[in-house]
């Protein structure tokens, strides 16, 4: 494998978690087209123990500052606006960047690796246009964190992987019709990666509030700005991830879970933020998928710049120790309930602060690390998209999402 530092990160390899069609044995063999932010080849197989030094090497061999996205999308019938099979859309495309997901009505876009976040957003926009044109006239694509009208379980993709998850997680797995925007950030330094992991972990509530846009479920208003995390929490290993004191501890935790059979492989480490073993990135999984690529661009540019700022603070020795999990979880609940209109507690002092003020402070301090203005993020704080969805109501949301899908 060519050294990751010497590879052009826009050379067409895709970012993404293990697919339905290919098992993810630990951090084992990667699929063809392994992305160039990934670490060296030769990872242990499914039954081999995770080695802390090998983990360090994976996260130290990435190209710092590179970024990639995954975006989960739903296929719907235009007549009823209810879920439809994604298989015909996937079959007509044949594009390796577009893959089946666990629910039969869901697909996922996985972009290439990019040095410039604007290029990653542009590729995501292109992929949305591709999947939209691949739909038959009676079908549409929507970016909905939770389908606002669906109640109860949905059909799973007819794969061995889905059957295995169904056997382990029973009816709960068929209720996971949830869609997120996942951002992969590379730092090229294992110690920096863990340090930024803990800093981003502290900020998960702020990011939850900013991206929250799922107020409806089963045809009713749930009273939350995002019900997606509540649906996902029916499964284990959701929400605020644990503190990782070292790569040695992380290897021990993965060995305990995989070798003991609690999980099939490390891809079931489903927390809202995780070190991605195959790609050597931090994968931020807390963000609701956004209705438009314009909103996606705003959030993605902010997150990418935030990662750069936190990496800088790590190298200056100015990041605080990680906060207790339960304190972050308390803030997270406020964020998914009230969005940007709520309040968050300072994780150290307990001081109550308006979420909007906290986000504006984060945006102001992060903006010097962005290639341009973050005014589009400020606009989302002042005019949160969830309020427009609420004004539409659950019956009108999906037609609107289909209309703005490629905007």
Short mmCIF file of C-alpha atoms in Angstrom, two decimals:
data_model
loop_
_atom_site.label_atom_id
_atom_site.label_comp_id
_atom_site.label_asym_id
_atom_site.label_seq_id
_atom_site.Cartn_x
_atom_site.Cartn_y
_atom_site.Cartn_z
CA UNK A 1 0.00 0.00 0.00
CA UNK A 2 1.32 3.42 -0.94
CA UNK A 3 2.09 5.63 2.03
CA UNK A 4 -1.06 7.67 2.72
CA UNK A 5 0.93 10.88 2.97
CA UNK A 6 2.00 10.58 -0.66
CA UNK A 7 -1.41 9.85 -2.13
CA UNK A 8 -3.67 12.46 -3.67
CA UNK A 9 -6.74 12.38 -1.42
CA UNK A 10 -9.06 13.32 -4.27
CA UNK A 11 -8.04 10.39 -6.40
CA UNK A 12 -11.45 8.80 -6.36
CA UNK A 13 -11.38 6.46 -3.37
CA UNK A 14 -14.48 6.56 -1.23
CA UNK A 15 -15.05 7.07 2.44
CA UNK A 16 -17.55 4.88 4.21
CA UNK A 17 -18.30 2.42 6.93
CA UNK A 18 -18.39 -1.30 6.13
CA UNK A 19 -21.10 -2.06 3.59
CA UNK A 20 -23.91 -4.56 3.65
CA UNK A 21 -22.23 -6.57 0.93
CA UNK A 22 -18.89 -6.94 2.70
CA UNK A 23 -18.14 -7.94 6.29
CA UNK A 24 -15.91 -5.74 8.40
CA UNK A 25 -13.57 -8.12 10.20
CA UNK A 26 -12.17 -6.01 13.00
CA UNK A 27 -10.02 -3.54 11.17
CA UNK A 28 -9.25 -6.21 8.64
CA UNK A 29 -8.96 -6.30 4.90
CA UNK A 30 -10.42 -3.26 3.17
CA UNK A 31 -12.50 -3.28 0.01
CA UNK A 32 -11.04 -2.27 -3.33
CA UNK A 33 -10.43 1.44 -3.60
CA UNK A 34 -9.40 1.81 0.03
CA UNK A 35 -9.38 5.55 0.73
CA UNK A 36 -6.02 7.26 0.91
CA UNK A 37 -6.60 8.69 4.33
CA UNK A 38 -6.56 5.15 5.61
CA UNK A 39 -3.57 3.69 7.40
CA UNK A 40 -1.30 0.86 6.29
CA UNK A 41 -2.52 -2.46 5.04
CA UNK A 42 -2.08 -5.71 6.94
CA UNK A 43 -4.67 -5.27 9.67
CA UNK A 44 -5.63 -8.21 11.89
CA UNK A 45 -8.52 -10.36 10.80
CA UNK A 46 -11.82 -11.03 12.53
CA UNK A 47 -10.45 -13.40 15.16
CA UNK A 48 -7.13 -11.65 15.77
CA UNK A 49 -6.86 -9.29 18.75
CA UNK A 50 -6.80 -5.54 18.24
CA UNK A 51 -3.29 -4.26 18.76
CA UNK A 52 -2.81 -0.75 20.26
CA UNK A 53 0.35 -0.06 18.28
CA UNK A 54 -1.35 -1.00 15.05
CA UNK A 55 -4.25 1.29 15.95
CA UNK A 56 -1.79 4.12 16.56
CA UNK A 57 -0.18 3.50 13.18
CA UNK A 58 -3.55 3.65 11.39
CA UNK A 59 -4.42 7.03 12.91
CA UNK A 60 -0.92 8.42 12.42
CA UNK A 61 -0.69 7.63 8.70
CA UNK A 62 -3.58 9.77 7.44
CA UNK A 63 -3.38 13.03 5.52
CA UNK A 64 -4.10 15.80 8.05
CA UNK A 65 -7.04 18.01 7.19
CA UNK A 66 -8.65 15.67 4.68
CA UNK A 67 -12.39 15.16 4.86
CA UNK A 68 -15.10 12.89 3.49
CA UNK A 69 -18.85 12.51 3.96
CA UNK A 70 -21.48 9.82 4.20
CA UNK A 71 -25.12 10.74 3.77
CA UNK A 72 -28.13 8.46 4.28
CA UNK A 73 -31.18 9.07 2.09
CA UNK A 74 -34.67 7.63 1.69
CA UNK A 75 -36.47 6.53 -1.46
CA UNK A 76 -40.20 7.32 -1.40
CA UNK A 77 -43.27 6.86 -3.61
CA UNK A 78 -44.47 10.17 -5.05
CA UNK A 79 -48.11 9.13 -4.78
CA UNK A 80 -48.14 8.27 -1.07
CA UNK A 81 -44.77 9.75 0.03
CA UNK A 82 -44.17 6.54 1.96
CA UNK A 83 -40.94 4.47 1.73
CA UNK A 84 -40.14 2.60 -1.48
CA UNK A 85 -37.55 -0.03 -2.39
CA UNK A 86 -34.12 1.49 -3.04
CA UNK A 87 -32.92 -1.50 -5.09
CA UNK A 88 -34.19 -0.25 -8.50
CA UNK A 89 -32.44 3.10 -8.00
CA UNK A 90 -29.19 1.39 -7.02
CA UNK A 91 -29.41 -1.02 -9.95
CA UNK A 92 -29.84 1.79 -12.46
CA UNK A 93 -26.88 3.72 -11.09
CA UNK A 94 -24.04 1.22 -10.70
CA UNK A 95 -21.99 3.95 -8.98
CA UNK A 96 -19.63 2.69 -6.24
CA UNK A 97 -20.24 5.87 -4.24
CA UNK A 98 -23.91 4.93 -3.78
CA UNK A 99 -24.55 1.85 -1.64
CA UNK A 100 -27.49 0.01 -0.09
CA UNK A 101 -28.20 0.56 3.59
CA UNK A 102 -29.77 -1.63 6.25
CA UNK A 103 -33.42 -0.54 5.62
CA UNK A 104 -34.56 -1.63 2.17
CA UNK A 105 -35.78 1.90 1.38
CA UNK A 106 -32.50 3.61 2.28
CA UNK A 107 -29.29 4.22 0.37
CA UNK A 108 -26.07 5.95 1.26
CA UNK A 109 -23.77 8.32 -0.60
CA UNK A 110 -20.09 8.10 0.32
CA UNK A 111 -17.87 10.80 -1.14
CA UNK A 112 -14.23 10.62 -2.08
CA UNK A 113 -11.54 11.93 0.26
CA UNK A 114 -10.82 15.64 -0.23
CA UNK A 115 -8.34 18.19 1.02
CA UNK A 116 -10.86 20.99 0.36
CA UNK A 117 -14.19 20.69 2.16
CA UNK A 118 -15.88 22.67 -0.63
CA UNK A 119 -14.85 19.96 -3.10
CA UNK A 120 -16.35 17.30 -0.84
CA UNK A 121 -19.63 19.23 -0.70
CA UNK A 122 -19.60 19.66 -4.48
CA UNK A 123 -19.20 15.91 -4.92
CA UNK A 124 -22.04 15.29 -2.50
CA UNK A 125 -24.25 17.65 -4.50
CA UNK A 126 -23.31 15.84 -7.73
CA UNK A 127 -24.16 12.50 -6.16
CA UNK A 128 -27.55 13.79 -5.05
CA UNK A 129 -28.25 14.88 -8.60
CA UNK A 130 -27.21 11.44 -9.89
CA UNK A 131 -29.49 9.50 -7.57
CA UNK A 132 -32.37 11.89 -8.24
CA UNK A 133 -32.11 11.36 -11.99
CA UNK A 134 -31.86 7.59 -11.49
CA UNK A 135 -35.33 7.50 -9.91
CA UNK A 136 -38.31 6.34 -11.93
CA UNK A 137 -40.98 9.05 -12.42
CA UNK A 138 -43.05 7.65 -9.53
CA UNK A 139 -40.15 7.77 -7.06
CA UNK A 140 -38.24 10.50 -5.29
CA UNK A 141 -35.27 10.88 -2.95
CA UNK A 142 -35.49 12.78 0.33
CA UNK A 143 -33.03 13.66 3.07
CA UNK A 144 -35.15 12.99 6.15
CA UNK A 145 -33.52 12.13 9.52
CA UNK A 146 -36.73 10.26 10.39
CA UNK A 147 -39.64 9.67 8.01
CA UNK A 148 -42.38 11.84 9.54
CA UNK A 149 -45.23 9.44 8.76
CA UNK A 150 -43.78 5.97 9.37
CA UNK A 151 -44.81 4.04 12.45
CA UNK A 152 -43.46 0.63 13.36
CA UNK A 153 -40.87 -1.60 11.69
CA UNK A 154 -39.76 -1.35 8.06
CA UNK A 155 -38.38 -3.99 5.70
CA UNK A 156 -34.65 -4.66 5.80
CA UNK A 157 -32.36 -5.23 2.84
CA UNK A 158 -32.27 -8.94 1.90
CA UNK A 159 -28.64 -9.54 2.94
CA UNK A 160 -26.82 -11.90 5.25
CA UNK A 161 -25.56 -8.90 7.21
CA UNK A 162 -29.10 -7.63 7.81
CA UNK A 163 -30.22 -11.10 8.85
CA UNK A 164 -27.38 -11.28 11.36
CA UNK A 165 -28.27 -7.93 12.87
CA UNK A 166 -31.94 -8.93 13.00
CA UNK A 167 -31.05 -12.12 14.88
CA UNK A 168 -29.00 -10.16 17.42
CA UNK A 169 -31.16 -7.06 17.86
CA UNK A 170 -34.58 -8.54 17.05
CA UNK A 171 -37.45 -6.18 16.19
CA UNK A 172 -35.48 -3.11 17.27
CA UNK A 173 -33.19 -3.22 14.21
CA UNK A 174 -36.17 -2.97 11.83
CA UNK A 175 -37.22 0.27 13.55
CA UNK A 176 -33.96 2.05 12.73
CA UNK A 177 -35.20 4.05 9.77
CA UNK A 178 -32.93 6.97 10.67
CA UNK A 179 -30.64 9.04 8.47
CA UNK A 180 -27.60 11.10 9.41
CA UNK A 181 -24.81 13.11 7.88
CA UNK A 182 -21.49 11.57 8.87
CA UNK A 183 -18.31 13.62 8.62
CA UNK A 184 -14.88 11.96 8.56
CA UNK A 185 -11.95 14.10 9.74
CA UNK A 186 -8.30 13.05 9.49
CA UNK A 187 -5.50 14.43 11.69
CA UNK A 188 -2.40 12.41 10.76
CA UNK A 189 -1.43 11.98 14.42
CA UNK A 190 -2.80 9.32 16.78
CA UNK A 191 -2.41 11.43 19.93
CA UNK A 192 -4.03 14.44 18.27
CA UNK A 193 -6.89 12.23 17.07
CA UNK A 194 -7.69 11.06 20.60
CA UNK A 195 -7.38 14.57 21.99
CA UNK A 196 -9.76 16.00 19.37
CA UNK A 197 -12.08 13.04 19.96
CA UNK A 198 -12.55 14.15 23.55
CA UNK A 199 -12.92 17.82 22.62
CA UNK A 200 -15.59 17.02 19.99
CA UNK A 201 -17.25 14.68 22.48
CA UNK A 202 -17.75 17.67 24.81
CA UNK A 203 -19.35 19.59 21.91
CA UNK A 204 -21.80 16.92 20.74
CA UNK A 205 -24.78 18.77 22.30
CA UNK A 206 -23.97 22.00 20.44
CA UNK A 207 -23.68 20.10 17.16
CA UNK A 208 -26.91 18.20 17.92
CA UNK A 209 -28.75 21.49 18.43
CA UNK A 210 -27.35 23.05 15.26
CA UNK A 211 -28.27 20.12 12.99
CA UNK A 212 -31.57 19.12 14.65
CA UNK A 213 -34.34 18.79 12.04
CA UNK A 214 -36.55 15.81 12.87
CA UNK A 215 -39.57 16.94 14.88
CA UNK A 216 -42.08 14.38 13.56
CA UNK A 217 -42.60 10.66 13.94
CA UNK A 218 -45.61 8.46 13.16
CA UNK A 219 -47.49 11.47 11.79
CA UNK A 220 -47.26 13.56 14.95
CA UNK A 221 -45.00 16.16 16.52
CA UNK A 222 -42.77 14.45 19.09
CA UNK A 223 -42.17 17.73 20.91
CA UNK A 224 -38.46 17.46 20.13
CA UNK A 225 -36.25 19.23 17.63
CA UNK A 226 -34.78 15.85 16.71
CA UNK A 227 -36.41 12.53 17.50
CA UNK A 228 -33.73 10.63 15.54
CA UNK A 229 -31.43 10.05 18.55
CA UNK A 230 -34.40 8.76 20.55
CA UNK A 231 -35.17 6.17 17.87
CA UNK A 232 -31.50 5.19 17.61
CA UNK A 233 -31.19 4.84 21.38
CA UNK A 234 -33.25 1.64 21.26
CA UNK A 235 -29.97 0.02 20.21
CA UNK A 236 -26.88 -0.29 22.43
CA UNK A 237 -23.75 1.83 21.98
CA UNK A 238 -25.63 5.00 21.03
CA UNK A 239 -25.35 8.59 22.16
CA UNK A 240 -22.33 10.05 23.96
CA UNK A 241 -19.31 7.78 23.49
CA UNK A 242 -17.05 6.68 26.35
CA UNK A 243 -13.81 8.35 27.35
CA UNK A 244 -10.85 6.64 25.64
CA UNK A 245 -7.85 7.07 27.90
CA UNK A 246 -5.37 5.53 25.46
CA UNK A 247 -5.12 3.39 22.34
CA UNK A 248 -4.29 0.50 24.66
CA UNK A 249 -7.61 0.92 26.47
CA UNK A 250 -9.47 1.27 23.15
CA UNK A 251 -7.90 -1.98 21.90
CA UNK A 252 -8.88 -3.72 25.15
CA UNK A 253 -12.48 -2.48 24.88
CA UNK A 254 -12.79 -3.64 21.27
CA UNK A 255 -11.25 -7.01 22.10
CA UNK A 256 -13.67 -7.44 24.99
CA UNK A 257 -16.69 -6.67 22.78
CA UNK A 258 -15.66 -8.55 19.62
CA UNK A 259 -14.05 -11.62 21.13
CA UNK A 260 -16.86 -11.97 23.65
CA UNK A 261 -19.48 -11.81 20.91
CA UNK A 262 -21.21 -8.64 22.13
CA UNK A 263 -20.66 -7.23 18.62
CA UNK A 264 -19.89 -8.93 15.34
CA UNK A 265 -17.11 -6.43 14.56
CA UNK A 266 -15.97 -2.91 15.32
CA UNK A 267 -18.46 -1.38 12.89
CA UNK A 268 -21.11 -1.91 15.60
CA UNK A 269 -19.36 0.69 17.77
CA UNK A 270 -22.31 2.95 16.95
CA UNK A 271 -21.69 5.96 19.19
CA UNK A 272 -22.31 9.50 17.88
CA UNK A 273 -18.55 9.96 17.55
CA UNK A 274 -15.99 7.23 17.00
CA UNK A 275 -12.47 6.60 15.77
CA UNK A 276 -13.03 4.86 12.44
CA UNK A 277 -10.59 1.96 12.39
CA UNK A 278 -10.58 1.30 8.67
CA UNK A 279 -9.94 4.89 7.61
CA UNK A 280 -7.98 6.34 10.50
CA UNK A 281 -10.47 9.19 10.90
CA UNK A 282 -12.77 10.58 13.52
CA UNK A 283 -16.29 9.89 12.30
CA UNK A 284 -18.83 12.42 13.59
CA UNK A 285 -22.23 10.70 13.53
CA UNK A 286 -24.32 13.10 15.64
CA UNK A 287 -25.64 15.25 12.77
CA UNK A 288 -29.14 14.89 11.34
CA UNK A 289 -29.06 14.60 7.55
CA UNK A 290 -29.93 17.99 6.08
CA UNK A 291 -32.75 18.76 3.65
CA UNK A 292 -30.53 20.66 1.20
CA UNK A 293 -26.88 20.59 0.20
CA UNK A 294 -26.73 24.28 1.09
CA UNK A 295 -27.47 23.40 4.72
CA UNK A 296 -25.08 20.45 4.50
CA UNK A 297 -22.36 22.76 3.19
CA UNK A 298 -22.81 25.19 6.08
CA UNK A 299 -22.58 22.50 8.75
CA UNK A 300 -19.78 20.57 7.03
CA UNK A 301 -17.59 23.64 6.59
CA UNK A 302 -18.11 24.53 10.23
CA UNK A 303 -17.29 21.01 11.47
CA UNK A 304 -14.19 20.80 9.28
CA UNK A 305 -12.93 24.16 10.56
CA UNK A 306 -13.81 23.18 14.13
CA UNK A 307 -11.68 20.05 13.79
CA UNK A 308 -8.75 22.17 12.56
CA UNK A 309 -9.16 24.57 15.49
CA UNK A 310 -9.28 21.75 18.05
CA UNK A 311 -6.20 20.14 16.50
CA UNK A 312 -4.39 23.47 16.84
CA UNK A 313 -5.44 23.73 20.48
CA UNK A 314 -4.17 20.20 21.07
CA UNK A 315 -0.73 21.07 19.73
CA UNK A 316 -0.72 24.19 21.95
CA UNK A 317 -1.64 22.06 24.98
CA UNK A 318 -4.82 24.05 25.58
CA UNK A 319 -7.57 21.41 25.42
CA UNK A 320 -9.34 20.55 28.66
CA UNK A 321 -9.61 17.00 30.04
CA UNK A 322 -12.75 15.15 28.89
CA UNK A 323 -15.97 15.86 30.77
CA UNK A 324 -18.01 13.14 32.49
CA UNK A 325 -20.29 11.29 30.10
CA UNK A 326 -23.47 11.98 32.08
CA UNK A 327 -22.95 15.74 31.97
CA UNK A 328 -22.61 15.70 28.18
CA UNK A 329 -25.67 13.44 28.00
CA UNK A 330 -27.70 15.96 30.03
CA UNK A 331 -26.76 18.73 27.59
CA UNK A 332 -27.48 16.41 24.67
CA UNK A 333 -31.02 15.85 25.92
CA UNK A 334 -31.59 19.61 26.12
CA UNK A 335 -30.19 19.97 22.59
CA UNK A 336 -32.38 17.33 20.96
CA UNK A 337 -35.42 18.63 22.83
CA UNK A 338 -35.03 22.41 22.38
CA UNK A 339 -32.45 22.78 19.59
CA UNK A 340 -30.81 26.18 19.37
CA UNK A 341 -33.62 27.77 21.42
CA UNK A 342 -32.61 25.91 24.58
CA UNK A 343 -29.92 26.18 27.21
CA UNK A 344 -26.75 24.22 27.94
CA UNK A 345 -24.80 23.86 31.17
CA UNK A 346 -21.10 24.58 31.23
CA UNK A 347 -19.59 21.11 31.58
CA UNK A 348 -17.18 22.24 34.33
CA UNK A 349 -18.91 25.05 36.25
CA UNK A 350 -22.58 24.27 35.66
CA UNK A 351 -23.26 27.82 34.49
CA UNK A 352 -26.40 27.94 32.34
CA UNK A 353 -25.89 29.48 28.89
CA UNK A 354 -28.28 29.95 25.97
CA UNK A 355 -27.45 27.44 23.27
CA UNK A 356 -27.54 30.18 20.62
CA UNK A 357 -24.91 32.18 22.50
CA UNK A 358 -22.76 29.09 22.88
CA UNK A 359 -23.00 28.32 19.16
CA UNK A 360 -22.24 31.90 18.13
CA UNK A 361 -19.13 31.82 20.33
CA UNK A 362 -18.03 28.55 18.72
CA UNK A 363 -18.62 29.93 15.23
CA UNK A 364 -16.71 33.13 15.99
CA UNK A 365 -13.68 31.28 17.38
CA UNK A 366 -13.75 28.71 14.58
CA UNK A 367 -14.18 31.09 11.63
CA UNK A 368 -10.42 31.90 11.31
CA UNK A 369 -9.89 28.21 10.45
CA UNK A 370 -12.52 28.22 7.69
CA UNK A 371 -11.68 29.13 4.07
CA UNK A 372 -14.43 31.77 4.07
CA UNK A 373 -17.24 33.27 6.09
CA UNK A 374 -19.42 31.10 8.33
CA UNK A 375 -22.39 33.45 8.03
CA UNK A 376 -24.47 30.60 6.58
CA UNK A 377 -23.99 28.71 9.86
CA UNK A 378 -24.96 31.82 11.84
CA UNK A 379 -28.12 32.02 9.74
CA UNK A 380 -29.02 28.44 10.71
CA UNK A 381 -28.63 29.37 14.38
CA UNK A 382 -30.92 32.38 14.00
CA UNK A 383 -33.41 30.64 11.70
CA UNK A 384 -33.24 26.93 12.56
CA UNK A 385 -34.54 24.69 9.72
CA UNK A 386 -36.61 22.65 12.18
CA UNK A 387 -38.97 25.62 12.59
CA UNK A 388 -39.77 25.60 8.87
CA UNK A 389 -40.52 21.87 9.05
CA UNK A 390 -42.85 22.41 11.99
CA UNK A 391 -44.69 25.10 10.04
CA UNK A 392 -45.22 22.62 7.20
CA UNK A 393 -46.56 19.83 9.42
CA UNK A 394 -45.89 16.09 9.02
CA UNK A 395 -48.08 15.58 5.93
CA UNK A 396 -46.32 18.27 3.88
CA UNK A 397 -42.72 17.65 4.93
CA UNK A 398 -41.84 14.80 2.56
CA UNK A 399 -43.13 16.53 -0.62
CA UNK A 400 -41.12 19.60 0.36
CA UNK A 401 -38.01 17.52 1.02
CA UNK A 402 -38.33 15.96 -2.44
CA UNK A 403 -38.66 19.41 -3.99
CA UNK A 404 -35.48 20.80 -2.40
CA UNK A 405 -33.40 17.60 -2.57
CA UNK A 406 -30.84 18.95 -5.06
CA UNK A 407 -30.85 22.59 -3.83
#
